[in-house]
Coordinates of C-alpha atoms and ligand atoms in Angstrom, one line a residue:
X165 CA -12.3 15.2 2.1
X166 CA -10.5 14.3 5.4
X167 CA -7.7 15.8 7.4
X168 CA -4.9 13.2 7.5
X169 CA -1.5 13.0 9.2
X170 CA 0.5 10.2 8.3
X171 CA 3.5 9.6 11.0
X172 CA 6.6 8.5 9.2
X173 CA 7.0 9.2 6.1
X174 CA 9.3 6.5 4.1
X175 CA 8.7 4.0 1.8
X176 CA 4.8 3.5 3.2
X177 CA 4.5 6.5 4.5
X178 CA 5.1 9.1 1.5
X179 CA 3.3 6.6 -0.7
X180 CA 0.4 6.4 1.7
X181 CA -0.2 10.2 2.2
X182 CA 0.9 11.3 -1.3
X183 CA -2.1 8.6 -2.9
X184 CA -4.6 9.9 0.0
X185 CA -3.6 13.5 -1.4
X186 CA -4.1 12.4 -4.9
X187 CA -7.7 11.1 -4.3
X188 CA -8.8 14.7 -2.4
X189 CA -7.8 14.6 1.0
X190 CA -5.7 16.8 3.0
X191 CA -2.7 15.0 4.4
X192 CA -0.1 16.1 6.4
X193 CA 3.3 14.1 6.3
X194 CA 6.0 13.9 9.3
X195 CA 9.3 12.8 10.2
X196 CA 12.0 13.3 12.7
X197 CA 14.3 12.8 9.9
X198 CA 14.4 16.2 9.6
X199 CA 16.8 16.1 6.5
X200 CA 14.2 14.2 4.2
X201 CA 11.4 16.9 5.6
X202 CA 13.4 19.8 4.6
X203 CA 14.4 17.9 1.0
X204 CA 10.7 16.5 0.8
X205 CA 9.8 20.3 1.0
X206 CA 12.0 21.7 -1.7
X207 CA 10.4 18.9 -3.9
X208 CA 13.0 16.6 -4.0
X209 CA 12.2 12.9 -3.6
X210 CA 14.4 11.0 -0.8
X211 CA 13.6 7.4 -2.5
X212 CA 12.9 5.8 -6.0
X213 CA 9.5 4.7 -6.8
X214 CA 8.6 4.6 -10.7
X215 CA 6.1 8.1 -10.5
X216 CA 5.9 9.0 -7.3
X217 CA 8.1 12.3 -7.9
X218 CA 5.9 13.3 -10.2
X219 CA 2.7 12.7 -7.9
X220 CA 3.9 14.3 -4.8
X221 CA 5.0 17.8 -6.6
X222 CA 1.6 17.6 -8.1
X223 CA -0.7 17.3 -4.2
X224 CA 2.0 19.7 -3.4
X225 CA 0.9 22.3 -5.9
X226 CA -2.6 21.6 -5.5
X227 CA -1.8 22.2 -1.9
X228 CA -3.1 19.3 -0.4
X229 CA 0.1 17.7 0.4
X230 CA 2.4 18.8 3.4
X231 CA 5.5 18.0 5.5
X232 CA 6.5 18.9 9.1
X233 CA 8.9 17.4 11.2
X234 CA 6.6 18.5 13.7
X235 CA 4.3 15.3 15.2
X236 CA 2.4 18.0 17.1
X237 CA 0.9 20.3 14.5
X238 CA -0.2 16.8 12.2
X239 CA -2.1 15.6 15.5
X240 CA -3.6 19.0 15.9
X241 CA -4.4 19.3 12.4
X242 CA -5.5 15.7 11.9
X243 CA -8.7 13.9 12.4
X244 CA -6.9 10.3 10.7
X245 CA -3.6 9.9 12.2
X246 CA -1.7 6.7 10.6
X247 CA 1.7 5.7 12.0
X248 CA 4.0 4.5 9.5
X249 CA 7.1 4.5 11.1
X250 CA 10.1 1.3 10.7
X251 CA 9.7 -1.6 12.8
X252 CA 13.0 -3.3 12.5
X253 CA 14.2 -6.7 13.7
X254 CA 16.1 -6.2 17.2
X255 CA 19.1 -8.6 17.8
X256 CA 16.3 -11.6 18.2
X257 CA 14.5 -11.0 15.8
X258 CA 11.2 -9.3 17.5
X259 CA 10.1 -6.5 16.4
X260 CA 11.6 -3.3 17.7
X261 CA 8.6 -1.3 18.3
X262 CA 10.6 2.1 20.1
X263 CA 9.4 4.3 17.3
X264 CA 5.4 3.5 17.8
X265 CA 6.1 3.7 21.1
X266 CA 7.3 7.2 21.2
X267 CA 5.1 8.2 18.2
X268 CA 1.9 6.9 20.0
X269 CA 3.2 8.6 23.6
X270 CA 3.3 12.1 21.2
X271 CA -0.1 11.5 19.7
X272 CA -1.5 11.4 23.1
X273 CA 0.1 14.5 24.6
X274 CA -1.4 16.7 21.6
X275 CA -4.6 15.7 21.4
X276 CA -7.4 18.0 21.8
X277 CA -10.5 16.5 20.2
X278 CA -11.4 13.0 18.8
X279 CA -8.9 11.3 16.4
X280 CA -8.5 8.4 14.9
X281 CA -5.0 6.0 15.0
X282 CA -4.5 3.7 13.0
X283 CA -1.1 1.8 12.5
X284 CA 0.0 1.2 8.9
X285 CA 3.6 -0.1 9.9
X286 CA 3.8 -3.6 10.3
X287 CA 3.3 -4.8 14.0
X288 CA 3.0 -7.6 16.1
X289 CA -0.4 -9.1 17.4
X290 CA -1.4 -7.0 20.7
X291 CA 0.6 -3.8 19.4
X292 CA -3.0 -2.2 19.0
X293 CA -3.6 -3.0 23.2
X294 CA -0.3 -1.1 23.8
X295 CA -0.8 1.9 22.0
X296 CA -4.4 2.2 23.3
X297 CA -2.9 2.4 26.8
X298 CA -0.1 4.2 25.9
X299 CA -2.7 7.3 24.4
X300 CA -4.9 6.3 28.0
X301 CA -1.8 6.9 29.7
X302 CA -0.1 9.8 27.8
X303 CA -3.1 12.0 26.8
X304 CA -3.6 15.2 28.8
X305 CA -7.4 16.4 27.9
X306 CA -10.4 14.1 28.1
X307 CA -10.8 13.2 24.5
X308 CA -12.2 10.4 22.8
X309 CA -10.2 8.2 20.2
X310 CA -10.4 4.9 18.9
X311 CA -7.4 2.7 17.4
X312 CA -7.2 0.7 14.4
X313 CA -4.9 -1.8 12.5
X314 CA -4.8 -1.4 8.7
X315 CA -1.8 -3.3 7.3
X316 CA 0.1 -1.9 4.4
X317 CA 0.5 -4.7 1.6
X318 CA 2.0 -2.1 -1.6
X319 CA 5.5 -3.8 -2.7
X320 CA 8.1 -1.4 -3.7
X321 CA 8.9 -1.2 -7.5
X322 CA 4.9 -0.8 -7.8
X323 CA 3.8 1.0 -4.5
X324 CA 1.5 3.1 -6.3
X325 CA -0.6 1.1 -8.3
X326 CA -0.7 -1.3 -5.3
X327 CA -2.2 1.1 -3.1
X328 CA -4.4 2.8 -5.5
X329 CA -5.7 -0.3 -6.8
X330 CA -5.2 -3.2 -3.2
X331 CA -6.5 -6.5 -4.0
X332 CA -8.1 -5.6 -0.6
X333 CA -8.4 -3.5 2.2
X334 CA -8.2 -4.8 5.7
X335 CA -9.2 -3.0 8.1
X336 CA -9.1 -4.3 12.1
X337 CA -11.3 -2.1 14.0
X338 CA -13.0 -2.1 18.0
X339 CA -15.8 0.3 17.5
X340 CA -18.4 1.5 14.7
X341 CA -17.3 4.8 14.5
X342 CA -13.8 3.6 13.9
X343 CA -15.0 1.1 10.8
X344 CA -17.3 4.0 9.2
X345 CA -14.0 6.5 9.4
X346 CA -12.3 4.1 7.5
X347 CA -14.4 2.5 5.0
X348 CA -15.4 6.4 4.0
X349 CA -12.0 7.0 3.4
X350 CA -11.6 4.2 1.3
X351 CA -14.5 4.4 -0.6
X352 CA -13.0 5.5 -4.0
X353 CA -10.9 2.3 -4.0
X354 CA -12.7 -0.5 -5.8
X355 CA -11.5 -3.2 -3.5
X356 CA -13.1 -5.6 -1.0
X357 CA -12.7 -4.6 2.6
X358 CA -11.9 -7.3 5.1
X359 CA -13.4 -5.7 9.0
X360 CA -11.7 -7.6 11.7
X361 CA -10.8 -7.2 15.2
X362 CA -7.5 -5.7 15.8
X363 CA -5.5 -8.6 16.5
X364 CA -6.6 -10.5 13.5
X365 CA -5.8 -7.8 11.4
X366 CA -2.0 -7.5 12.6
X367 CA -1.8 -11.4 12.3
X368 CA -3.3 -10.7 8.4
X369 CA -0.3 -9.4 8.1
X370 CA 2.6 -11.2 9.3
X371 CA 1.2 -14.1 8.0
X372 CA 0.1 -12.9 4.4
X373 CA 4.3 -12.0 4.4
X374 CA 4.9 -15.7 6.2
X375 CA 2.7 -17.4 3.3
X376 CA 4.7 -15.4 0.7
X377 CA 7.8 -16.1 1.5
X378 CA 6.8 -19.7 1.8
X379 CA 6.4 -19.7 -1.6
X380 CA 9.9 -18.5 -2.5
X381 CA 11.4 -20.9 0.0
X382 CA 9.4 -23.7 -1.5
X383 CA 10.1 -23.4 -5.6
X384 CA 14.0 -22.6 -4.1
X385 CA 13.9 -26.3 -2.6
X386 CA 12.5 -27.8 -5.7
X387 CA 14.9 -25.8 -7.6
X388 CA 17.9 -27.5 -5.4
X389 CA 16.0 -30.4 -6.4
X390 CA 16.2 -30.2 -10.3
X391 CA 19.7 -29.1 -9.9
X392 CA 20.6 -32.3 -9.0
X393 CA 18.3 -34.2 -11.0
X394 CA 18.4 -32.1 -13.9
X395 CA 14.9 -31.0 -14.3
X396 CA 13.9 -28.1 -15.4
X397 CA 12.8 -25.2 -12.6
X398 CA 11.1 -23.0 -14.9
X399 CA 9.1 -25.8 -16.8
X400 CA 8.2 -26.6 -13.4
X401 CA 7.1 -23.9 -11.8
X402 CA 5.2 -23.2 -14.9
X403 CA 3.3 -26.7 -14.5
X404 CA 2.7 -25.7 -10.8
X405 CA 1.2 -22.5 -11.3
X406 CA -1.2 -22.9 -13.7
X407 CA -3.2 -24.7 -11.0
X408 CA -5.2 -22.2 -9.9
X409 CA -4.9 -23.2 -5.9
X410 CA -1.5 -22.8 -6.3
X411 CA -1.0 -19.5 -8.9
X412 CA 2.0 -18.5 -11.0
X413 CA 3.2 -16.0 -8.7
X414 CA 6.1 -16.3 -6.3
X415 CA 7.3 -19.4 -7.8
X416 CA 10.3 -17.6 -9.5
X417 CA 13.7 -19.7 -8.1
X418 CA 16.6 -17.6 -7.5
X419 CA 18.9 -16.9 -4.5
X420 CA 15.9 -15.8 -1.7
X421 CA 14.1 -12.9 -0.9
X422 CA 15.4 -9.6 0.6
X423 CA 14.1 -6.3 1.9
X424 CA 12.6 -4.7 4.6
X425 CA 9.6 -6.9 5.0
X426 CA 10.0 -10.3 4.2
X427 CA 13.4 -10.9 6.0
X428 CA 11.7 -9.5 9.0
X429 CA 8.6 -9.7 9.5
X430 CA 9.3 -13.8 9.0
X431 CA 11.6 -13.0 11.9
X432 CA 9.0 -11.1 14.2
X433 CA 6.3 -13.5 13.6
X434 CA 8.7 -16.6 14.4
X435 CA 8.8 -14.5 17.8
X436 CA 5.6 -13.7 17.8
X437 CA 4.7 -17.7 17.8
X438 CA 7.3 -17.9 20.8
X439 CA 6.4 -15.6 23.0
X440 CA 2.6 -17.1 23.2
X441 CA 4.9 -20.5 23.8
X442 CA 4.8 -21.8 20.3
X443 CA 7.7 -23.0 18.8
X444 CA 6.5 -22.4 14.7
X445 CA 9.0 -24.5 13.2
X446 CA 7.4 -24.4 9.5
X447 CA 8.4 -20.6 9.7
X448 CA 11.5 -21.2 10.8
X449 CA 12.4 -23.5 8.2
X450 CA 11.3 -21.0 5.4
X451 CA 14.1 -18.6 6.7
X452 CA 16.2 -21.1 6.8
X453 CA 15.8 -22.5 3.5
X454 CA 16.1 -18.8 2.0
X455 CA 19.7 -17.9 4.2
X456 CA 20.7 -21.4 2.2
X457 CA 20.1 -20.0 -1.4
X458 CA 22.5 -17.2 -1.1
X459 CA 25.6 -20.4 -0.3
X460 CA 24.1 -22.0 -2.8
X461 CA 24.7 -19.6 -5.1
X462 CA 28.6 -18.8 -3.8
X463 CA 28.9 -22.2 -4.3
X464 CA 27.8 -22.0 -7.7
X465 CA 30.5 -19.4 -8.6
X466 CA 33.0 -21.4 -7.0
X467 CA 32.3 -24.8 -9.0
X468 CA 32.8 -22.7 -11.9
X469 CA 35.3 -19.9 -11.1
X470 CA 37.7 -22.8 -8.9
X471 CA 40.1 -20.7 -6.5
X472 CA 38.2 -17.1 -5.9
X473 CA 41.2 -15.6 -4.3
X474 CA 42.4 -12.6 -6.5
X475 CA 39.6 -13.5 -9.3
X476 CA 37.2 -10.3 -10.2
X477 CA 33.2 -10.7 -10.3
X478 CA 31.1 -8.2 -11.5
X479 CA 27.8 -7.7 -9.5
X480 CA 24.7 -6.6 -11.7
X481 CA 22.4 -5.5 -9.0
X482 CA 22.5 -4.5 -5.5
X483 CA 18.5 -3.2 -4.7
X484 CA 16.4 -6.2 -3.0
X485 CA 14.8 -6.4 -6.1
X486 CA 14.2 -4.4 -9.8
X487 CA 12.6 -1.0 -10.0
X488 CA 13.4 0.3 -6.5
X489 CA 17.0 1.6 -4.5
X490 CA 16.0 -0.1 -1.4
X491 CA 19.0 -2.1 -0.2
X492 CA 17.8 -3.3 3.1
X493 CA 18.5 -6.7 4.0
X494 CA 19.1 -7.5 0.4
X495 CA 20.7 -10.5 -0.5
X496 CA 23.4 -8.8 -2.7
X497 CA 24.9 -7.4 0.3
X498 CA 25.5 -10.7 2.2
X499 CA 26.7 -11.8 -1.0
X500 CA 29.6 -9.4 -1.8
X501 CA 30.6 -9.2 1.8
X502 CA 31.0 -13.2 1.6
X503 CA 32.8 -13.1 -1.9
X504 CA 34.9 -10.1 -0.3
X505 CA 36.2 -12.8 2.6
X506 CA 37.1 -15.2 -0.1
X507 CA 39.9 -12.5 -1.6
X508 CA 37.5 -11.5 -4.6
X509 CA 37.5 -8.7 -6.0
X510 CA 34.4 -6.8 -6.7
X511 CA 33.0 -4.1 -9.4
X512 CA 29.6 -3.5 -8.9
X513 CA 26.3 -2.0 -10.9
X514 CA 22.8 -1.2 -10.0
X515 CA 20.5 1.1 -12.0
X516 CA 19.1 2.8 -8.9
X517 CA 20.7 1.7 -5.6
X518 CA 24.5 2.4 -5.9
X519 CA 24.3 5.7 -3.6
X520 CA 22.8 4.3 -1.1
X521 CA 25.0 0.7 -1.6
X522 CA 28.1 3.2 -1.4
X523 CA 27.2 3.6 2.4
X524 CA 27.2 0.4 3.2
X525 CA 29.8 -1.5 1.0
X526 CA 33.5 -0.7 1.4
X527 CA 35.6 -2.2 -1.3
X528 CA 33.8 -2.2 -4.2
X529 CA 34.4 -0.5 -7.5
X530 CA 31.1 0.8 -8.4
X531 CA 30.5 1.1 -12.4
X532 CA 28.5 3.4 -14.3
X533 CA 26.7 0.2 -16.1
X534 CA 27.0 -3.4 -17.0
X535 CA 29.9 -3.2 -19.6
X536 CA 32.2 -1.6 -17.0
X537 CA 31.5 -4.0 -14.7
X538 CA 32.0 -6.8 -17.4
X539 CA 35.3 -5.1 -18.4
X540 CA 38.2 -7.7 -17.1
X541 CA 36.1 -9.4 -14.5
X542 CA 36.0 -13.1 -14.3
X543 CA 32.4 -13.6 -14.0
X544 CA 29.2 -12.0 -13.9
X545 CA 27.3 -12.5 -11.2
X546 CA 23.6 -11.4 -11.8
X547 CA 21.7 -10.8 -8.2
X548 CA 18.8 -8.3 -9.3
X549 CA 16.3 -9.3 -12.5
X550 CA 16.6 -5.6 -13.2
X551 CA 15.2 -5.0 -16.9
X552 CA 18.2 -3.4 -17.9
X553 CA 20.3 -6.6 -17.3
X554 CA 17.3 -8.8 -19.8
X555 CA 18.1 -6.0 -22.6
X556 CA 22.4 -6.0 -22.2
X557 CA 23.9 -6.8 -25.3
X558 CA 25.8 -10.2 -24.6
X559 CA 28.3 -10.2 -27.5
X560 CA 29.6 -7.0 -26.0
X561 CA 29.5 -8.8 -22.5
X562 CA 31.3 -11.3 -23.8
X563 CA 34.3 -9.7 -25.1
X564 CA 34.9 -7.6 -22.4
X565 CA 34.9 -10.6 -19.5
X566 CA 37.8 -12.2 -19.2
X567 CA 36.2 -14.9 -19.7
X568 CA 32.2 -15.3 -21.0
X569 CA 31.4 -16.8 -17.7
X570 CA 27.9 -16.0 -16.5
X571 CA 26.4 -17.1 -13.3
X572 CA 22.7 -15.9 -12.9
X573 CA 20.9 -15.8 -9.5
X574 CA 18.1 -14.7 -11.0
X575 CA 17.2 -16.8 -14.5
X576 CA 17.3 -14.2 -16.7
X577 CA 18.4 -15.8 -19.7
X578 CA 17.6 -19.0 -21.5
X579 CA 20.5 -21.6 -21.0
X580 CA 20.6 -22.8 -24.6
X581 CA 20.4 -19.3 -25.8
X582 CA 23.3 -18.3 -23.7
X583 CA 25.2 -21.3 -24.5
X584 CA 24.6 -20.7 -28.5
X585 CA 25.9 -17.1 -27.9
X586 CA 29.2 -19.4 -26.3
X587 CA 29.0 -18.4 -22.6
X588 CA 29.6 -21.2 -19.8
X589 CA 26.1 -20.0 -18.1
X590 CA 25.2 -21.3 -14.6
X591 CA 21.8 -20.4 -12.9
X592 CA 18.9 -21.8 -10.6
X593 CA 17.5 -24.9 -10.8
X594 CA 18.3 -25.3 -14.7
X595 CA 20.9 -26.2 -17.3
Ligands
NAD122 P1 11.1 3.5 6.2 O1 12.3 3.3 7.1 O2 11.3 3.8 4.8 O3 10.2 4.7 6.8 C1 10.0 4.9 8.2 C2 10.1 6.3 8.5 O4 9.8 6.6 9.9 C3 11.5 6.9 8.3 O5 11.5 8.0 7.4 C4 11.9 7.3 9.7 O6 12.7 8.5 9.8 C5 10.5 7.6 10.3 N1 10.5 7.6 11.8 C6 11.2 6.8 12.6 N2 10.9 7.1 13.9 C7 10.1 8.2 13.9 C8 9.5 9.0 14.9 N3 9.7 8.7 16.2 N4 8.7 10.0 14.5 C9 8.6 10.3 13.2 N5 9.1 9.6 12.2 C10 9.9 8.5 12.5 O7 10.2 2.2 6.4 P2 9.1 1.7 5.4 O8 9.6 0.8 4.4 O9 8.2 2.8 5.0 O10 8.2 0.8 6.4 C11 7.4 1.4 7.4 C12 6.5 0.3 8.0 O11 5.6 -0.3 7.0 C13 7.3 -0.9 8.5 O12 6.6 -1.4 9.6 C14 7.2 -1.9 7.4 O13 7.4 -3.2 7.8 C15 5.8 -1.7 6.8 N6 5.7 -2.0 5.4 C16 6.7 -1.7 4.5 C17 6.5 -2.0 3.2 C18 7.6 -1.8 2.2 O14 7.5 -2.3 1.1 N7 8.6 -1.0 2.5 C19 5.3 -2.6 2.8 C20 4.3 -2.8 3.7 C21 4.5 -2.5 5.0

């Protein structure tokens, strides 16, 4: 059993300390959103994530799960400190690394014996050398620590099982101690572990993300490119992915990727490459390719819809994608906001993320499920591969659109099935 404070507790971070609690350790979660402490406290869950509820009030019973807002009494208690804080895209596109800063400068300041950090967020190469001097700098007694990168690589919509079950562990280390620590803590995970220097484990990152989203970008392209010759994407990509170099997954066309990793950490690592006086222009053109799929789409509902001013769409789906409410830097918002400028008017659905879409939207009539979104719109528009929309029943749909238009970003349906049930359907690199 270890003692473990985990710095940040959001998406990564709750998952992160709530699985280490699960397997027997004692972890101790922070957050200077002192709102989601207090509400994490009272047993209420501040995101979606199929079972998580259930797993935190369960370490909290057994009293091996805590919150504090308080960085000082997790460093104190702590012999593992992880920082899992956000690392969002500033106005270039670099990382904005203020919140490890800060976080690292407080670690220092409490310690009193030997600890352990190790940063979980995502980070750019030579973020390990700054927070080594920053606890150098910042600490106040004499004590020992060692830093370490291990990169977080659980998606959202699955976070659990990804974490409990990693199709490895990396783990980027600068001294013995610091590698024994961690691969003890690990050791009821049945996974290989990758030990690499520190650098090489940030870059794991950023470019396992890169690589990933290269994929996307790359069966988007060929999808433009059976649009116009009328190919098929799916038979495609399934012809592709059965080689097993290349793998079936991440070849699903649609309008792009989204979220809080992807969209950025492309983004930092195109900086990244800059800074060290590289100009990485395959990156760039993966982000460029995947901005281009959401006017691809628009364009899609225009050739179909004609003049958009004053026309209604309905939007099925608003989270980045199915089984989470995480709405950050998903491609619905861009989307609606675009459609919005046009004069259209929009109704909206999504199974999970409409609080948090209500923040951020203005203008939009947000329904209580698909039929009231279909109810008088002109089209549908589907965004999110949320189950629920695969399961709708489309002779409902149908009568209550306007008019049984369907324009799917995310290939849901089959086209001749669609077309037999008599809607005009339009999605992604197939007819
Ligand atoms: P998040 O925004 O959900 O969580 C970050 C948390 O850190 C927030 O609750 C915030 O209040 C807290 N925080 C910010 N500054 C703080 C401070 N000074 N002290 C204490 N707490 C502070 O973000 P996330 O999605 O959990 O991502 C965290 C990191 O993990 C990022 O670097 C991200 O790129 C990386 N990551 C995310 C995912 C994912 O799927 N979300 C997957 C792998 C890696």
């Amino acid at each position: 059993m270890e003692k473990i404070a985990i710095i940040g507790t959001g998406y990564v971070g709750l998952v992160t300390g709530t699985c280490f609690a699960e397997l027997g350790n004692k972890v101790i979660c922070v957050d200077s959103d002192i709102e989601k402490i207090n509400s994490l406290i009272s047993g209420e869950i501040p995101i979606y994530e199929p079972g998580l509820s259930a797993l935190v009030k369960k370490n909290i019973k057994r009293k091996r799960l805590f919150f504090s807002s308080e960085i000082k009494k997790a460093v104190r208690f702590a012999s593992i400190i992880f920082i899992a804080v956000g690392t969002p895209s500033d106005k270039k596109g670099a990382a904005d690394l203020s919140a490890v800063e800060s976080v690292s400068t407080e670690i220092a300041r409490y310690m009193k014996s030997y600890k352990l950090v190790v940063e979980k967020s995502t980070v750019p190469v030579e973020t390990g050398r700054w927070v080594e001097d920053t606890l150098h700098t910042f600490k106040k007694k004499k004590v020992k620590f060692d830093i370490a990168s291990n990169p977080e690589f659980l998606r959202e919509g699955c976070a659990i099982k990804d974490f409990m079950q990693p199709n490895r562990i990396v783990i980027g280390v600068q001294t013995k101690k610091a590698e024994n620590i961690l691969r003890k803590l690990y050791k009821p995970f049945k996974a290989p572990i990758v030990v690499t220097d520190i650098k090489s484990a940030e870059i794991i990152k950023h470019a396992s993300n890169s690589f990933l989203s290269m994929k996307i970008s790359f069966i988007n392209t060929i999808s433009k490119i059976c649009d116009l010759c009328g190919a098929d994407i799916k038979q495609v990509a399934e012809g592709m992915g059965l080689d097993k170099r290349i793998g079936k997954e991440f070849l699903n066309a649609g309008i792009g990727y989204g979220g809080f990793c992807f969209p950025k950490d492309l983004a930092a690592f195109i900086h990244i490459a800059e800074s060290l006086g590289y100009s990485a222009e395959m990156l760039k053109v993966i982000a460029k390719v995947n901005q281009d799929q959401k006017k691809i789409f628009i364009d899609k509902i225009k050739s179909t819809l004609w003049n958009l001013n004053n026309k209604t769409i309905g939007i099925l789906g608003i989270a980045f994608k199915p089984n989470t409410d995480d709405i950050r830097m998903a491609p619905s918002l861009d989307i609606i906001k675009i459609l919005q400028k046009e004069g259209v008017k929009i109704k909206a659905y999504d199974p999970k993320a409409t609080d948090k879409a209500k923040k951020v939207l203005n203008g939009v009539e947000f329904c209580k499920d698909p039929y009231e979104v279909a109810n008088g719109s002109d089209c549908l528009a589907i965004v999110t591969e949320w189950d629920e929309f695969k399961k709708m029943n489309l002779k409902k749909i149908k009568r209550l659109l306007k008019q049984p238009i369907i324009i799917d970003g995310r290939n849901i349906f089959e086209p001749d099935v669609m077309v037999k049930l008599g809607f005009r359907y339009v999605c992604m690199g197939r007819r």
